[in-house]
């Protein structure tokens, strides 16, 4: 029986090694990594996110996008400086050519004094652009809309290699602080989360039940939330 177990283990090891070898061979045939894969911009550290205000976050964001331009857009090899590349400065997809770069954090103000505030949390590998229509919907109804670009999003794929979910939670708390600052104490505060943003919204709401320092929310709107519900 022991010999049978050893033989089975060797077979599994051989199969595993074979699959790994095939995967490595396939990977060797992929195109070379490009600047947007290798460059990682520096986001605000978590400790700074916990203390920063909206103005500080926007200033840091401006530095990040400027660094992406310097290290990616201005460093593109000729072979990828083409119209279909969103990092190509002269191409139609380059966000810097738009009237507003919706990859960045934004605030939409109502025409008069806000009746409430709403924070928008986008999904994984997403950016604030995906929730802009709902933000406009809220703003038309008198709410001030705060849409934050979660750390490592909206810039380059490589940025996601050095971020943790705790950074996103810290950014969520920053956005909520700004939302609460802009409205009267009795005015309602809403959270709208899409996909991973839904998980962040729920995490914040649950944390606020126990942490008296966190502003409680009056309503949570979840869109395809990345959460599980136990029986």
Coordinates of N, CA and C in Angstrom, one line a residue:
X1 N 0.8 -1.2 0.0 CA 0.0 0.0 0.0 C 0.9 1.3 0.0
X2 N 2.0 1.2 0.8 CA 2.9 2.3 0.8 C 3.5 2.6 -0.5
X3 N 3.8 1.5 -1.3 CA 4.4 1.7 -2.6 C 3.4 2.3 -3.6
X4 N 2.1 1.9 -3.4 CA 1.1 2.5 -4.3 C 1.0 4.0 -4.0
X5 N 1.0 4.4 -2.8 CA 0.9 5.8 -2.4 C 2.1 6.6 -3.0
X6 N 3.3 6.0 -2.9 CA 4.5 6.7 -3.4 C 4.4 6.8 -4.9
X7 N 3.9 5.7 -5.6 CA 3.8 5.8 -7.0 C 2.8 6.8 -7.5
X8 N 1.7 6.9 -6.7 CA 0.7 7.9 -7.0 C 1.2 9.3 -6.9
X9 N 2.0 9.5 -5.8 CA 2.5 10.8 -5.5 C 3.5 11.2 -6.6
X10 N 4.3 10.2 -7.1 CA 5.2 10.5 -8.2 C 4.5 10.9 -9.5
X11 N 3.4 10.2 -9.7 CA 2.6 10.5 -10.9 C 2.0 11.9 -10.9
X12 N 1.5 12.3 -9.7 CA 1.0 13.6 -9.5 C 2.1 14.7 -9.7
X13 N 3.3 14.4 -9.2 CA 4.4 15.3 -9.3 C 4.8 15.5 -10.8
X14 N 4.8 14.4 -11.5 CA 5.2 14.4 -12.9 C 4.2 15.2 -13.7
X15 N 2.9 15.0 -13.4 CA 1.8 15.7 -14.1 C 1.9 17.2 -13.8
X16 N 2.2 17.5 -12.5 CA 2.3 18.9 -12.2 C 3.5 19.6 -12.8
X17 N 4.6 18.9 -12.9 CA 5.8 19.5 -13.5 C 5.5 19.7 -15.0
X18 N 4.8 18.7 -15.6 CA 4.5 18.8 -17.1 C 3.7 20.0 -17.3
X19 N 2.6 20.2 -16.5 CA 1.7 21.3 -16.7 C 2.4 22.7 -16.5
X20 N 3.3 22.7 -15.5 CA 4.1 23.9 -15.2 C 5.0 24.2 -16.4
X21 N 5.6 23.2 -17.0 CA 6.5 23.4 -18.1 C 5.8 23.9 -19.3
X22 N 4.6 23.3 -19.6 CA 3.8 23.8 -20.7 C 3.4 25.2 -20.5
X23 N 3.0 25.6 -19.3 CA 2.6 27.0 -19.0 C 3.7 27.9 -19.1
X24 N 4.9 27.5 -18.7 CA 6.1 28.4 -18.9 C 6.4 28.6 -20.3
X25 N 6.3 27.5 -21.1 CA 6.6 27.6 -22.5 C 5.6 28.6 -23.2
X26 N 4.3 28.4 -22.8 CA 3.3 29.3 -23.4 C 3.6 30.8 -23.0
X27 N 4.0 31.0 -21.8 CA 4.3 32.4 -21.3 C 5.4 33.0 -22.1
X28 N 6.4 32.1 -22.4 CA 7.6 32.6 -23.2 C 7.2 33.2 -24.5
X29 N 6.1 32.8 -25.1 CA 5.7 33.2 -26.4 C 4.8 34.5 -26.4
X30 N 4.5 35.0 -25.1 CA 3.7 36.2 -25.0 C 4.5 37.4 -25.5
X31 N 3.8 38.5 -25.9 CA 4.6 39.7 -26.2 C 5.3 40.2 -25.0
X32 N 6.3 41.0 -25.2 CA 7.1 41.6 -24.1 C 6.2 42.6 -23.3
X33 N 6.6 42.7 -22.0 CA 5.8 43.7 -21.2 C 6.1 45.1 -21.7
X34 N 5.1 45.9 -21.6 CA 5.2 47.3 -22.1 C 5.4 48.2 -20.9
X35 N 5.7 49.5 -21.1 CA 5.8 50.5 -20.0 C 4.7 50.5 -19.0
X36 N 3.4 50.4 -19.5 CA 2.3 50.4 -18.6 C 2.1 49.2 -17.7
X37 N 2.8 48.1 -18.1 CA 2.8 46.9 -17.3 C 3.9 47.0 -16.2
X38 N 5.0 47.7 -16.5 CA 6.2 47.6 -15.6 C 6.2 48.8 -14.6
X39 N 5.6 50.0 -15.0 CA 5.7 51.2 -14.2 C 4.7 51.1 -13.1
X40 N 5.1 51.4 -11.9 CA 4.1 51.4 -10.7 C 4.2 52.8 -10.1
X41 N 3.2 53.6 -10.3 CA 3.2 55.0 -9.6 C 3.0 54.9 -8.1
X42 N 3.5 55.9 -7.4 CA 3.4 55.9 -6.0 C 2.2 56.5 -5.5
X43 N 1.3 55.7 -4.9 CA 0.1 56.2 -4.3 C 0.3 56.7 -2.8
X44 N -0.6 57.4 -2.3 CA -0.4 57.8 -0.9 C -0.4 56.6 0.0
X45 N 0.5 56.5 0.9 CA 0.6 55.4 1.9 C -0.7 55.3 2.7
X46 N -1.0 54.2 3.2 CA -2.3 54.0 4.0 C -2.3 55.0 5.2
X47 N -1.2 55.1 5.9 CA -1.2 56.0 7.1 C -1.5 57.4 6.7
X48 N -1.1 57.9 5.5 CA -1.4 59.2 5.0 C -2.9 59.3 4.6
X49 N -3.4 58.2 4.0 CA -4.8 58.2 3.6 C -5.7 58.4 4.8
X50 N -5.3 57.8 5.9 CA -6.1 57.9 7.1 C -6.2 59.4 7.6
X51 N -5.2 60.2 7.3 CA -5.1 61.5 7.8 C -5.5 62.6 6.8
X52 N -5.4 62.2 5.5 CA -5.5 63.2 4.4 C -6.9 63.7 4.2
X53 N -7.1 64.8 3.7 CA -8.4 65.4 3.2 C -8.5 65.2 1.7
X54 N -9.6 65.7 1.2 CA -9.9 65.6 -0.2 C -8.9 66.4 -1.0
X55 N -8.5 67.6 -0.6 CA -7.6 68.4 -1.3 C -6.2 67.7 -1.4
X56 N -5.7 67.1 -0.3 CA -4.5 66.4 -0.4 C -4.5 65.2 -1.3
X57 N -5.7 64.5 -1.3 CA -5.8 63.4 -2.2 C -5.7 63.8 -3.7
X58 N -6.4 64.9 -4.0 CA -6.4 65.3 -5.4 C -5.0 65.8 -5.8
X59 N -4.3 66.4 -4.9 CA -2.9 66.8 -5.3 C -2.0 65.6 -5.5
X60 N -2.2 64.6 -4.7 CA -1.4 63.4 -4.9 C -1.8 62.7 -6.2
X61 N -3.1 62.7 -6.5 CA -3.6 62.1 -7.7 C -3.0 62.9 -9.0
X62 N -2.9 64.2 -8.9 CA -2.4 64.9 -10.0 C -0.9 64.5 -10.2
X63 N -0.2 64.4 -9.1 CA 1.2 63.9 -9.2 C 1.3 62.5 -9.9
X64 N 0.4 61.7 -9.5 CA 0.4 60.3 -10.0 C 0.2 60.3 -11.5
X65 N -0.8 61.0 -12.0 CA -1.1 61.1 -13.4 C 0.0 61.7 -14.2
X66 N 0.7 62.7 -13.6 CA 1.8 63.4 -14.3 C 3.0 62.4 -14.4
X67 N 3.2 61.6 -13.3 CA 4.2 60.6 -13.4 C 3.9 59.5 -14.4
X68 N 2.7 59.1 -14.6 CA 2.3 58.1 -15.6 C 2.6 58.7 -17.0
X69 N 2.3 60.0 -17.2 CA 2.6 60.6 -18.5 C 4.1 60.6 -18.7
X70 N 4.9 60.9 -17.7 CA 6.4 61.0 -17.9 C 7.0 59.6 -18.1
X71 N 6.5 58.6 -17.4 CA 7.1 57.3 -17.4 C 6.5 56.3 -18.3
X72 N 5.3 56.6 -18.8 CA 4.6 55.7 -19.7 C 4.4 56.4 -21.1
X73 N 3.5 57.4 -21.1 CA 3.1 58.0 -22.3 C 4.3 58.6 -23.1
X74 N 5.3 59.2 -22.4 CA 6.4 59.8 -23.1 C 7.5 58.8 -23.3
X75 N 7.3 57.5 -22.9 CA 8.3 56.5 -23.1 C 7.9 55.4 -24.0
X76 N 6.8 55.6 -24.7 CA 6.2 54.5 -25.5 C 7.2 54.2 -26.7
X77 N 7.5 52.9 -26.9 CA 8.2 52.5 -28.1 C 7.4 52.8 -29.3
X78 N 8.1 53.1 -30.4 CA 7.4 53.4 -31.7 C 6.4 52.4 -32.1
X79 N 6.6 51.1 -31.8 CA 5.7 50.1 -32.2 C 4.4 50.1 -31.6
X80 N 4.3 50.7 -30.4 CA 3.0 50.8 -29.7 C 2.4 52.2 -29.6
X81 N 3.1 53.1 -30.3 CA 2.6 54.5 -30.3 C 1.5 54.6 -31.5
X82 N 0.4 53.9 -31.2 CA -0.7 53.8 -32.3 C -2.0 54.3 -31.7
X83 N -2.9 54.5 -32.6 CA -4.2 55.1 -32.3 C -5.0 54.3 -31.3
X84 N -4.9 53.0 -31.3 CA -5.7 52.1 -30.4 C -5.1 52.0 -29.0
X85 N -3.9 52.7 -28.7 CA -3.3 52.6 -27.4 C -3.7 53.8 -26.6
X86 N -4.4 53.6 -25.5 CA -4.9 54.7 -24.6 C -3.8 55.5 -24.0
X87 N -2.6 55.0 -24.1 CA -1.4 55.8 -23.5 C -0.7 56.6 -24.6
X88 N -1.1 56.5 -25.8 CA -0.5 57.3 -26.9 C -1.1 58.7 -26.9
X89 N -0.3 59.7 -26.6 CA -0.8 61.0 -26.4 C -1.5 61.6 -27.6
X90 N -1.2 61.2 -28.8 CA -1.9 61.8 -30.0 C -3.0 60.9 -30.5
X91 N -3.3 59.8 -29.7 CA -4.4 59.0 -30.1 C -5.7 59.4 -29.6
X92 N -6.8 59.0 -30.3 CA -8.2 59.4 -29.9 C -8.6 58.9 -28.5
X93 N -8.0 57.8 -28.0 CA -8.4 57.2 -26.8 C -7.6 57.8 -25.6
X94 N -6.7 58.6 -25.8 CA -5.9 59.2 -24.7 C -6.8 60.0 -23.8
X95 N -6.9 59.7 -22.5 CA -7.8 60.4 -21.6 C -7.5 61.9 -21.5
X96 N -6.2 62.2 -21.6 CA -5.9 63.6 -21.5 C -6.5 64.5 -22.5
X97 N -7.0 63.9 -23.6 CA -7.6 64.7 -24.7 C -9.1 65.0 -24.4
X98 N -9.7 64.3 -23.4 CA -11.1 64.5 -23.1 C -11.3 65.8 -22.3
X99 N -12.5 66.3 -22.4 CA -12.9 67.5 -21.6 C -12.7 67.2 -20.1
X100 N -13.1 66.0 -19.7 CA -12.8 65.6 -18.3 C -12.4 64.2 -18.3
X101 N -11.3 63.9 -17.6 CA -10.8 62.5 -17.5 C -11.5 61.9 -16.3
X102 N -12.5 61.0 -16.7 CA -13.3 60.4 -15.7 C -12.6 59.2 -15.0
X103 N -11.4 59.0 -15.3 CA -10.6 58.0 -14.5 C -10.2 58.6 -13.2
X104 N -10.3 59.9 -13.0 CA -9.9 60.6 -11.8 C -11.0 60.8 -10.9
X105 N -10.7 61.1 -9.6 CA -11.7 61.4 -8.6 C -12.4 62.7 -9.1
X106 N -13.7 62.8 -8.7 CA -14.5 64.0 -9.1 C -15.6 64.3 -8.0
X107 N -16.0 65.5 -8.0 CA -17.2 66.0 -7.2 C -18.2 66.6 -8.1
X108 N -19.4 66.2 -8.0 CA -20.5 66.9 -8.8 C -21.4 67.6 -7.8
X109 N -21.5 68.9 -8.0 CA -22.2 69.8 -7.0 C -23.6 70.1 -7.5
X110 N -24.6 70.1 -6.7 CA -26.0 70.4 -7.1 C -26.1 71.9 -7.3
X111 N -27.2 72.4 -7.9 CA -27.3 73.8 -8.2 C -27.5 74.7 -7.0
X112 N -28.0 74.1 -5.9 CA -28.2 74.8 -4.6 C -27.6 74.1 -3.5
X113 N -27.9 74.5 -2.3 CA -27.3 73.8 -1.1 C -27.7 72.3 -1.1
X114 N -26.7 71.5 -0.9 CA -26.9 70.0 -0.9 C -27.9 69.6 0.1
X115 N -28.8 68.7 -0.3 CA -29.8 68.1 0.6 C -29.2 66.8 1.2
X116 N -28.1 66.4 0.7 CA -27.4 65.2 1.2 C -26.1 65.0 0.5
X117 N -25.4 63.9 0.8 CA -24.2 63.6 0.1 C -24.2 62.1 -0.2
X118 N -23.5 61.7 -1.3 CA -23.4 60.3 -1.7 C -21.9 60.1 -2.1
X119 N -21.4 59.0 -1.7 CA -20.0 58.5 -2.1 C -20.1 57.4 -3.0
X120 N -19.4 57.4 -4.1 CA -19.4 56.4 -5.1 C -18.1 55.6 -5.1
X121 N -18.2 54.3 -5.0 CA -17.1 53.4 -5.0 C -17.1 52.4 -6.2
X122 N -16.1 52.6 -7.1 CA -16.1 51.8 -8.3 C -15.6 50.4 -8.0
X123 N -15.5 49.6 -9.1 CA -15.1 48.2 -9.0 C -13.6 48.0 -9.2
X124 N -13.2 46.7 -9.1 CA -11.9 46.3 -9.3 C -11.5 46.4 -10.8
X125 N -10.3 47.0 -11.0 CA -9.8 47.4 -12.3 C -10.6 48.4 -13.0
X126 N -11.5 49.0 -12.3 CA -12.4 50.0 -12.9 C -11.9 51.4 -12.5
X127 N -12.7 52.4 -12.7 CA -12.4 53.8 -12.2 C -13.7 54.5 -12.1
X128 N -13.7 55.8 -11.6 CA -14.9 56.5 -11.3 C -15.8 56.7 -12.5
X129 N -15.3 56.6 -13.7 CA -16.1 56.9 -14.9 C -17.4 56.0 -15.0
X130 N -17.3 54.8 -14.4 CA -18.4 53.9 -14.6 C -19.7 54.3 -13.8
X131 N -19.5 55.1 -12.8 CA -20.7 55.5 -12.0 C -21.1 57.0 -12.2
X132 N -20.6 57.6 -13.3 CA -20.8 59.0 -13.5 C -22.3 59.3 -13.8
X133 N -23.0 58.4 -14.5 CA -24.4 58.6 -14.8 C -25.3 58.6 -13.6
X134 N -25.0 57.7 -12.6 CA -25.7 57.6 -11.4 C -25.4 58.8 -10.5
X135 N -24.1 59.3 -10.6 CA -23.7 60.5 -9.8 C -24.5 61.7 -10.3
X136 N -24.7 61.8 -11.6 CA -25.4 62.9 -12.2 C -26.9 62.8 -11.7
X137 N -27.4 61.6 -11.7 CA -28.8 61.4 -11.3 C -29.0 61.9 -9.8
X138 N -28.0 61.6 -9.0 CA -28.1 62.0 -7.6 C -28.0 63.5 -7.5
X139 N -27.0 64.1 -8.3 CA -26.8 65.5 -8.2 C -28.0 66.3 -8.7
X140 N -28.7 65.8 -9.7 CA -29.9 66.5 -10.2 C -31.0 66.5 -9.1
X141 N -30.9 65.6 -8.1 CA -31.8 65.6 -7.0 C -31.3 66.3 -5.8
X142 N -30.3 67.1 -5.9 CA -29.8 67.9 -4.8 C -28.7 67.4 -4.0
X143 N -28.2 66.2 -4.3 CA -27.1 65.6 -3.5 C -25.7 66.1 -4.1
X144 N -24.7 66.2 -3.2 CA -23.4 66.4 -3.7 C -22.8 65.0 -3.9
X145 N -22.2 64.7 -5.0 CA -21.7 63.4 -5.4 C -20.2 63.4 -5.3
X146 N -19.6 62.5 -4.5 CA -18.2 62.3 -4.3 C -17.8 61.0 -4.9
X147 N -17.0 61.0 -5.9 CA -16.6 59.8 -6.6 C -15.0 59.7 -6.5
X148 N -14.5 58.8 -5.7 CA -13.1 58.7 -5.5 C -12.5 57.6 -6.4
X149 N -11.3 57.9 -6.9 CA -10.5 56.9 -7.6 C -9.8 56.1 -6.6
X150 N -10.1 54.9 -6.5 CA -9.5 54.0 -5.5 C -8.0 53.8 -5.8
X151 N -7.1 53.7 -4.8 CA -5.7 53.6 -5.1 C -5.4 52.5 -6.1
X152 N -4.4 52.8 -7.0 CA -3.9 51.8 -8.0 C -4.9 51.6 -9.2
X153 N -5.9 52.4 -9.3 CA -6.9 52.3 -10.4 C -6.8 53.6 -11.3
X154 N -7.3 53.4 -12.5 CA -7.4 54.5 -13.5 C -6.0 55.0 -14.1
X155 N -4.9 54.3 -13.7 CA -3.6 54.7 -14.2 C -3.0 53.7 -15.1
X156 N -2.3 52.7 -14.6 CA -1.7 51.6 -15.3 C -2.0 50.3 -14.7
X157 N -2.0 49.2 -15.4 CA -2.2 47.9 -14.8 C -1.2 47.5 -13.8
X158 N 0.1 48.0 -14.0 CA 1.1 47.6 -13.1 C 0.9 48.1 -11.7
X159 N 0.1 49.2 -11.5 CA -0.2 49.8 -10.2 C -0.8 48.8 -9.3
X160 N -1.6 47.8 -9.9 CA -2.4 46.9 -9.0 C -1.5 45.8 -8.4
X161 N -0.2 45.8 -8.8 CA 0.7 44.8 -8.2 C 1.1 45.2 -6.8
X162 N 0.9 46.5 -6.4 CA 1.4 47.0 -5.1 C 0.3 47.7 -4.3
X163 N -0.8 47.0 -4.2 CA -1.9 47.6 -3.5 C -2.6 46.5 -2.7
X164 N -3.2 46.9 -1.5 CA -3.9 46.0 -0.7 C -5.3 46.5 -0.4
X165 N -6.2 45.6 0.0 CA -7.6 46.1 0.2 C -7.7 47.1 1.3
X166 N -6.8 47.1 2.2 CA -6.8 48.0 3.3 C -6.6 49.5 2.8
X167 N -5.9 49.6 1.7 CA -5.7 50.9 1.1 C -7.0 51.4 0.5
X168 N -7.8 50.6 0.0 CA -9.1 51.0 -0.6 C -10.0 51.3 0.5
X169 N -10.0 50.6 1.6 CA -10.8 51.0 2.8 C -10.5 52.3 3.4
X170 N -9.2 52.6 3.4 CA -8.7 53.9 3.9 C -9.2 55.0 3.0
X171 N -9.1 54.8 1.7 CA -9.6 55.8 0.7 C -11.1 55.9 0.8
X172 N -11.9 54.9 1.1 CA -13.3 55.0 1.3 C -13.6 55.9 2.5
X173 N -12.9 55.7 3.6 CA -13.1 56.5 4.8 C -12.8 58.0 4.5
X174 N -11.7 58.2 3.7 CA -11.4 59.6 3.3 C -12.5 60.2 2.5
X175 N -13.1 59.5 1.5 CA -14.2 60.0 0.7 C -15.4 60.3 1.6
X176 N -15.7 59.4 2.6 CA -16.9 59.7 3.4 C -16.6 60.9 4.3
X177 N -15.4 61.1 4.8 CA -15.1 62.3 5.6 C -15.4 63.5 4.8
X178 N -15.0 63.5 3.5 CA -15.3 64.7 2.7 C -16.8 64.9 2.4
X179 N -17.5 63.8 2.2 CA -18.9 63.9 2.0 C -19.6 64.5 3.2
X180 N -19.3 64.0 4.4 CA -19.9 64.5 5.6 C -19.5 65.9 5.8
X181 N -18.3 66.3 5.5 CA -17.9 67.7 5.7 C -18.7 68.7 4.9
X182 N -19.3 68.3 3.7 CA -19.9 69.1 2.8 C -21.4 69.3 3.1
X183 N -22.0 68.6 4.1 CA -23.4 68.7 4.3 C -23.7 69.0 5.8
X184 N -24.9 69.4 6.1 CA -25.3 69.6 7.4 C -25.3 68.2 8.2
X185 N -25.1 68.3 9.5 CA -25.0 67.0 10.3 C -26.3 66.1 10.2
X186 N -27.4 66.7 10.0 CA -28.7 66.0 9.9 C -29.0 65.5 8.5
X187 N -28.2 65.9 7.5 CA -28.5 65.6 6.1 C -28.1 64.1 5.8
X188 N -28.8 63.4 5.0 CA -28.5 62.0 4.7 C -27.2 61.8 4.0
X189 N -26.6 60.6 4.3 CA -25.3 60.2 3.7 C -25.5 58.9 3.0
X190 N -25.3 58.7 1.7 CA -25.5 57.5 1.0 C -24.1 56.9 0.5
X191 N -24.0 55.6 0.4 CA -22.9 54.9 -0.2 C -23.4 54.1 -1.4
X192 N -22.8 54.3 -2.6 CA -23.1 53.5 -3.8 C -21.9 52.7 -4.2
X193 N -22.0 51.4 -4.1 CA -20.8 50.6 -4.5 C -21.1 49.6 -5.6
X194 N -20.2 49.6 -6.5 CA -20.3 48.7 -7.7 C -19.2 47.6 -7.6
X195 N -19.7 46.4 -7.6 CA -18.7 45.2 -7.6 C -17.9 45.3 -6.3
X196 N -16.6 45.4 -6.5 CA -15.7 45.5 -5.3 C -16.0 46.7 -4.5
X197 N -16.5 47.7 -5.1 CA -17.0 48.9 -4.4 C -18.1 48.6 -3.5
X198 N -18.9 47.6 -3.9 CA -20.0 47.1 -3.0 C -19.5 46.5 -1.7
X199 N -18.4 45.7 -1.9 CA -17.8 45.1 -0.7 C -17.2 46.2 0.2
X200 N -16.6 47.2 -0.4 CA -16.0 48.3 0.4 C -17.1 49.1 1.1
X201 N -18.2 49.3 0.5 CA -19.4 50.0 1.1 C -19.9 49.2 2.3
X202 N -20.1 47.9 2.1 CA -20.5 47.1 3.2 C -19.5 47.0 4.4
X203 N -18.3 46.9 4.0 CA -17.2 46.9 5.1 C -17.2 48.2 5.9
X204 N -17.4 49.3 5.2 CA -17.4 50.6 5.9 C -18.6 50.7 6.8
X205 N -19.8 50.3 6.3 CA -21.0 50.4 7.1 C -20.9 49.5 8.3
X206 N -20.4 48.3 8.2 CA -20.2 47.4 9.3 C -19.2 48.0 10.3
X207 N -18.1 48.6 9.8 CA -17.1 49.1 10.7 C -17.7 50.3 11.5
X208 N -18.6 51.1 10.8 CA -19.2 52.3 11.5 C -20.1 51.9 12.6
X209 N -20.6 50.7 12.6 CA -21.5 50.3 13.7 C -20.7 50.2 15.0
X210 N -19.4 49.9 14.9 CA -18.6 49.7 16.1 C -17.6 50.8 16.4
X211 N -17.3 51.6 15.4 CA -16.3 52.7 15.5 C -17.1 54.0 15.5
X212 N -17.2 54.6 16.7 CA -17.9 55.9 16.8 C -17.3 57.0 16.1
X213 N -16.0 56.9 15.7 CA -15.3 57.9 14.9 C -15.8 58.0 13.4
X214 N -16.4 56.9 13.0 CA -16.8 56.9 11.6 C -18.3 57.3 11.4
X215 N -18.5 58.1 10.4 CA -19.9 58.6 10.2 C -20.7 57.5 9.7
X216 N -21.9 57.3 10.3 CA -22.8 56.3 9.8 C -23.5 56.7 8.6
X217 N -23.8 55.7 7.7 CA -24.5 56.0 6.4 C -26.0 55.7 6.6
X218 N -26.8 56.4 5.9 CA -28.3 56.3 5.9 C -28.8 55.3 4.9
X219 N -28.1 55.1 3.8 CA -28.5 54.2 2.8 C -27.3 53.7 2.0
X220 N -27.4 52.4 1.7 CA -26.4 51.7 0.9 C -27.0 51.2 -0.4
X221 N -26.4 51.6 -1.5 CA -26.9 51.1 -2.8 C -25.8 50.2 -3.4
X222 N -26.2 48.9 -3.6 CA -25.2 47.9 -4.1 C -25.5 47.5 -5.6
X223 N -24.5 47.6 -6.4 CA -24.7 47.2 -7.8 C -23.7 46.1 -8.1
X224 N -24.3 44.9 -8.4 CA -23.5 43.7 -8.6 C -22.4 43.6 -7.5
X225 N -22.8 43.6 -6.3 CA -21.7 43.7 -5.2 C -20.9 42.4 -5.1
X226 N -19.6 42.6 -4.9 CA -18.7 41.4 -4.7 C -18.7 41.0 -3.2
X227 N -19.9 40.5 -2.8 CA -20.0 40.0 -1.4 C -20.7 38.7 -1.4
X228 N -20.6 38.0 -0.3 CA -21.3 36.7 -0.1 C -22.2 36.9 1.1
X229 N -23.3 36.2 1.1 CA -24.3 36.3 2.2 C -24.5 34.9 2.7
X230 N -24.2 34.7 4.0 CA -24.4 33.3 4.6 C -25.8 33.0 4.7
X231 N -26.1 31.7 4.9 CA -27.5 31.3 5.1 C -28.1 31.9 6.4

